[in-house]
Coordinates of C-alpha atoms and ligand atoms in Angstrom, one line a residue:
X6 CA -34.2 21.3 6.3
X7 CA -35.1 17.7 7.1
X8 CA -32.5 16.4 4.7
X9 CA -30.4 18.4 6.9
X10 CA -31.5 17.5 10.4
X11 CA -31.0 13.6 8.9
X12 CA -26.7 13.8 8.1
X13 CA -26.6 15.1 11.4
X14 CA -27.6 12.4 12.2
X15 CA -25.2 10.2 10.1
X16 CA -22.4 11.7 11.1
X17 CA -22.4 10.7 14.5
X18 CA -22.1 7.2 14.1
X19 CA -20.7 7.3 11.0
X20 CA -16.9 5.9 12.3
X21 CA -18.8 2.9 13.5
X22 CA -19.4 0.0 11.1
X23 CA -23.1 -1.7 10.9
X24 CA -21.7 -4.4 11.3
X25 CA -19.7 -4.6 14.5
X26 CA -16.2 -4.2 13.1
X27 CA -15.6 -0.5 13.7
X28 CA -13.6 0.6 10.6
X29 CA -10.6 2.3 10.6
X30 CA -10.3 6.4 11.6
X31 CA -8.5 7.9 9.8
X32 CA -8.2 11.2 10.3
X33 CA -6.6 14.2 8.7
X34 CA -4.9 11.1 7.0
X35 CA -8.1 10.7 4.7
X36 CA -7.2 14.0 3.3
X37 CA -4.8 12.7 1.0
X38 CA -5.1 9.9 -1.8
X39 CA -1.6 9.8 -1.5
X40 CA 0.9 9.7 2.1
X41 CA 4.7 9.0 1.7
X42 CA 7.4 10.1 4.7
X43 CA 10.2 9.4 2.5
X44 CA 8.8 10.5 -1.3
X45 CA 6.0 9.1 -4.5
X46 CA 7.7 9.4 -7.5
X47 CA 6.6 8.5 -10.8
X48 CA 8.5 7.2 -13.9
X49 CA 6.4 7.7 -16.8
X50 CA 2.3 10.0 -16.2
X51 CA 0.2 8.7 -14.1
X52 CA -2.9 10.3 -13.1
X53 CA -4.1 11.0 -9.2
X54 CA -7.2 12.2 -8.2
X55 CA -7.1 13.4 -4.6
X56 CA -4.7 15.6 -2.7
X57 CA -0.8 13.7 -1.9
X58 CA 1.7 14.5 0.7
X59 CA 5.2 14.4 1.6
X60 CA 6.7 15.4 5.4
X61 CA 8.9 14.8 7.2
X62 CA 10.8 15.0 3.5
X63 CA 11.1 17.7 1.7
X64 CA 9.2 19.1 -2.0
X65 CA 12.0 17.3 -3.6
X66 CA 11.7 13.5 -2.4
X67 CA 9.0 14.2 -4.8
X68 CA 10.1 13.5 -9.0
X69 CA 8.9 12.8 -12.1
X70 CA 5.7 15.0 -11.5
X71 CA 6.7 18.6 -12.8
X72 CA 5.6 20.7 -10.4
X73 CA 4.1 24.0 -10.5
X74 CA 4.6 25.9 -7.0
X75 CA 1.2 28.2 -6.5
X76 CA 2.2 31.7 -6.1
X77 CA 0.5 31.5 -2.4
X78 CA 4.1 28.5 -2.0
X79 CA 1.3 26.3 0.1
X80 CA 1.6 24.2 -2.8
X81 CA 2.3 22.7 -5.9
X82 CA 0.0 21.6 -8.7
X83 CA 1.5 18.8 -11.5
X84 CA -1.0 17.7 -14.6
X85 CA -0.7 14.6 -13.6
X86 CA -2.4 15.2 -10.3
X87 CA -6.2 16.4 -10.5
X88 CA -5.8 17.7 -7.1
X89 CA -2.9 19.7 -4.7
X90 CA 0.1 18.7 -4.3
X91 CA 2.0 19.3 -0.5
X92 CA 5.6 18.6 0.6
X93 CA 6.7 19.7 4.4
X94 CA 8.9 22.1 2.6
X95 CA 6.5 24.6 1.2
X96 CA 4.7 28.0 3.6
X97 CA 2.8 27.4 6.2
X98 CA 0.3 26.1 7.8
X99 CA 1.2 23.3 5.2
X100 CA 4.5 21.5 7.6
X101 CA 1.6 21.8 10.7
X102 CA -0.7 20.0 8.7
X103 CA 1.3 17.3 6.7
X104 CA 3.2 16.3 10.0
X105 CA 0.2 16.1 12.4
X106 CA -1.9 13.6 8.9
X107 CA 1.4 11.9 9.1
X108 CA 0.9 10.8 12.5
X109 CA -2.2 10.9 12.2
X110 CA -1.3 7.7 9.8
X111 CA 0.0 6.2 12.1
X112 CA -2.5 6.2 14.7
X113 CA -4.7 4.6 11.9
X114 CA -1.7 2.3 11.0
X115 CA -1.0 0.9 15.4
X116 CA -5.1 0.9 15.3
X117 CA -5.4 -2.0 11.7
X118 CA -2.4 -3.6 13.3
X119 CA -4.1 -3.6 17.2
X120 CA -7.5 -4.9 16.4
X121 CA -8.0 -8.6 18.7
X122 CA -9.5 -12.0 17.7
X123 CA -9.2 -12.0 13.7
X124 CA -13.1 -13.9 11.5
X125 CA -10.0 -16.0 10.1
X126 CA -6.5 -16.5 10.9
X127 CA -6.0 -20.1 9.3
X128 CA -6.2 -18.5 5.4
X129 CA -2.4 -18.9 3.9
X130 CA -0.5 -16.0 2.3
X131 CA -3.1 -16.5 -0.4
X132 CA -5.9 -14.6 -0.8
X133 CA -6.3 -15.9 -5.3
X134 CA -9.8 -16.7 -5.9
X135 CA -11.5 -16.3 -3.0
X136 CA -14.3 -14.3 -2.2
X137 CA -14.4 -12.8 1.9
X138 CA -17.3 -11.5 3.5
X139 CA -16.6 -8.6 6.3
X140 CA -14.7 -8.6 9.6
X141 CA -10.3 -9.2 9.9
X142 CA -8.6 -11.3 8.1
X143 CA -4.7 -12.1 10.2
X144 CA -1.6 -13.0 8.4
X145 CA 1.8 -13.5 10.2
X146 CA 3.2 -13.7 6.9
X147 CA 3.7 -12.4 3.3
X148 CA 0.6 -12.3 1.2
X149 CA 0.7 -12.6 -2.9
X150 CA -2.9 -12.8 -5.1
X151 CA -2.1 -13.8 -8.0
X152 CA -6.1 -14.8 -9.7
X153 CA -9.1 -12.7 -8.2
X154 CA -9.8 -11.1 -5.1
X155 CA -14.0 -10.4 -4.9
X156 CA -14.5 -8.8 -1.8
X157 CA -18.4 -9.0 -0.5
X158 CA -20.4 -7.0 1.7
X159 CA -22.1 -4.1 1.9
X160 CA -21.9 -0.1 2.2
X161 CA -21.4 0.1 5.6
X162 CA -19.4 -3.3 6.2
X163 CA -15.7 -3.7 7.0
X164 CA -12.7 -5.5 5.6
X165 CA -9.3 -5.8 7.4
X166 CA -6.0 -7.1 6.3
X167 CA -3.6 -7.6 8.9
X168 CA -0.1 -9.0 7.6
X169 CA 3.1 -8.9 9.2
X170 CA 5.3 -9.3 6.0
X171 CA 4.3 -8.2 2.3
X172 CA 1.4 -7.6 -0.3
X173 CA 1.6 -8.0 -3.8
X174 CA -0.6 -8.5 -6.3
X175 CA 0.2 -10.6 -10.2
X176 CA 0.1 -8.9 -13.4
X177 CA -2.6 -7.5 -14.1
X178 CA -5.1 -9.2 -11.8
X179 CA -8.5 -7.9 -10.1
X180 CA -9.6 -6.8 -6.8
X181 CA -13.5 -7.1 -7.6
X182 CA -15.9 -5.4 -5.4
X183 CA -20.0 -6.9 -5.0
X184 CA -22.6 -6.4 -3.1
X185 CA -22.2 -2.2 -2.4
X186 CA -18.3 -3.0 -1.0
X187 CA -16.2 0.3 -0.7
X188 CA -13.1 0.6 -1.2
X189 CA -12.8 3.1 2.2
X190 CA -13.9 0.7 4.0
X191 CA -11.3 -1.5 3.2
X192 CA -8.4 -1.4 4.7
X193 CA -5.0 -3.2 4.3
X194 CA -2.3 -2.7 6.6
X195 CA 1.5 -4.8 6.2
X196 CA 4.2 -4.9 7.7
X197 CA 5.8 -4.6 5.4
X198 CA 5.6 -3.5 1.7
X199 CA 2.7 -3.4 -1.2
X200 CA 3.8 -4.0 -5.0
X201 CA 0.6 -4.8 -7.4
X202 CA 1.7 -5.7 -10.4
X203 CA 1.2 -4.3 -13.9
X204 CA -1.2 -4.1 -15.1
X205 CA -3.2 -4.6 -11.9
X206 CA -5.9 -3.3 -10.0
X207 CA -5.9 -3.1 -6.3
X208 CA -9.2 -1.4 -4.0
X209 CA -9.2 -0.4 -0.4
X210 CA -6.7 1.9 1.8
X211 CA -2.6 1.1 2.1
X212 CA -1.9 1.5 5.4
X213 CA 1.9 1.0 4.9
X214 CA 5.2 0.3 7.1
X215 CA 7.8 0.6 4.3
X216 CA 6.9 1.5 0.7
X217 CA 3.8 1.1 -1.7
X218 CA 5.3 0.5 -5.8
X219 CA 2.8 0.0 -8.5
X220 CA 4.4 -1.2 -11.8
X221 CA 3.4 0.0 -15.6
X222 CA -0.5 0.2 -15.7
X223 CA -1.6 -0.6 -12.5
X224 CA -4.7 1.3 -10.6
X225 CA -6.1 1.9 -6.9
X226 CA -9.4 3.1 -6.4
X227 CA -8.5 3.8 -2.9
X228 CA -5.5 5.5 -1.5
X229 CA -1.5 5.4 -0.4
X230 CA -0.6 6.0 2.9
X231 CA 3.0 5.2 2.9
X232 CA 6.2 5.5 5.5
X233 CA 8.1 5.3 3.4
X234 CA 8.8 5.7 -0.2
X235 CA 5.5 5.4 -2.7
X236 CA 6.1 4.5 -6.1
X237 CA 4.0 4.8 -9.1
X238 CA 4.9 3.4 -13.3
X239 CA 1.5 4.7 -15.7
X240 CA -0.6 4.4 -12.8
X241 CA -4.4 5.3 -11.6
X242 CA -4.6 6.0 -8.3
X243 CA -8.2 7.5 -7.1
X244 CA -9.1 8.4 -3.4
X245 CA -12.2 7.2 -3.0
X246 CA -15.8 8.4 -1.8
X247 CA -15.2 10.7 1.3
X248 CA -17.5 9.5 4.7
X249 CA -19.3 12.6 4.2
X250 CA -19.5 11.9 0.6
X251 CA -20.9 8.2 1.5
X252 CA -23.7 9.3 3.8
X253 CA -25.2 11.7 1.5
X254 CA -25.8 9.8 -1.8
X255 CA -26.9 6.8 1.6
X256 CA -29.2 9.8 2.6
X257 CA -30.3 10.6 -0.9
X258 CA -31.2 7.1 -0.6
X259 CA -33.3 7.2 2.8
X260 CA -35.1 10.0 1.2
X261 CA -35.9 8.6 -2.4
Ligands
LIG20 C1 -22.6 -12.7 -1.2 O1 -22.8 -12.4 1.1 C2 -24.0 -12.2 0.8 C3 -24.3 -12.2 2.4 O2 -23.8 -12.7 2.7 C4 -23.7 -14.4 0.1 O3 -25.5 -14.3 -0.1 C5 -23.9 -14.0 -1.1 O4 -24.0 -15.2 -1.2 C6 -22.5 -13.6 -1.4 N1 -21.8 -13.8 -2.9 C7 -21.3 -14.3 -3.2 C8 -20.8 -14.8 -4.8 O5 -20.3 -14.9 -2.7

């Protein structure tokens, strides 16, 4: 009984980071591992953990997944998706839920893009080899990750990376989380497109104004919330544990 009371109390403060920078609230967009307005394609077998959805475009814009319609026609399945596949032309309530989720995705993008007072405006558009503590980082440029990037902080810290241009990760580079940092607390607000190179490993929530392209063997621990097309190629996309999952884990720690 005590445990449930504690979970409820933690739930009430879930949207505020202990470190001061408030987390970006994804609302229902946070129910999807991949959400796109223009389509999701995979050129070779990918592995997605979490639901995926497209809206306002129809299911024909989901390609390479060999979809099987559920008998309800509310969702479809794919051997490449551990979760459900949703499209705007599926049966109710799918269309209305997707419309809300797309709106939430765009609200989250605007929230992230509008945060004031970055702790660092001076770092260049090159994050290679850096170790970054929590906070807001802003770039009036594109940003590249040509070598490894380390993100260092606790499970309650928040990172927001704002950029007006594109985010590109070179082949076989990796974003590494240390100190307990969580992918669900890392937001990349990208004014252009995202490209994750062959074999590269990205972490965090990608809020992307245009497209997201994941090259062969790339990995994301996070979410792709893109306003145009998502292109995968033998990619692995795994949604992070939800806030409630994280709170349950923290509660378990507290109770031990
Ligand atoms: C990670 O952050 C902690 C707390 O600020 C700091 O003590 C530690 O040196 C940092 N680790 C690295 C590798 O920068």
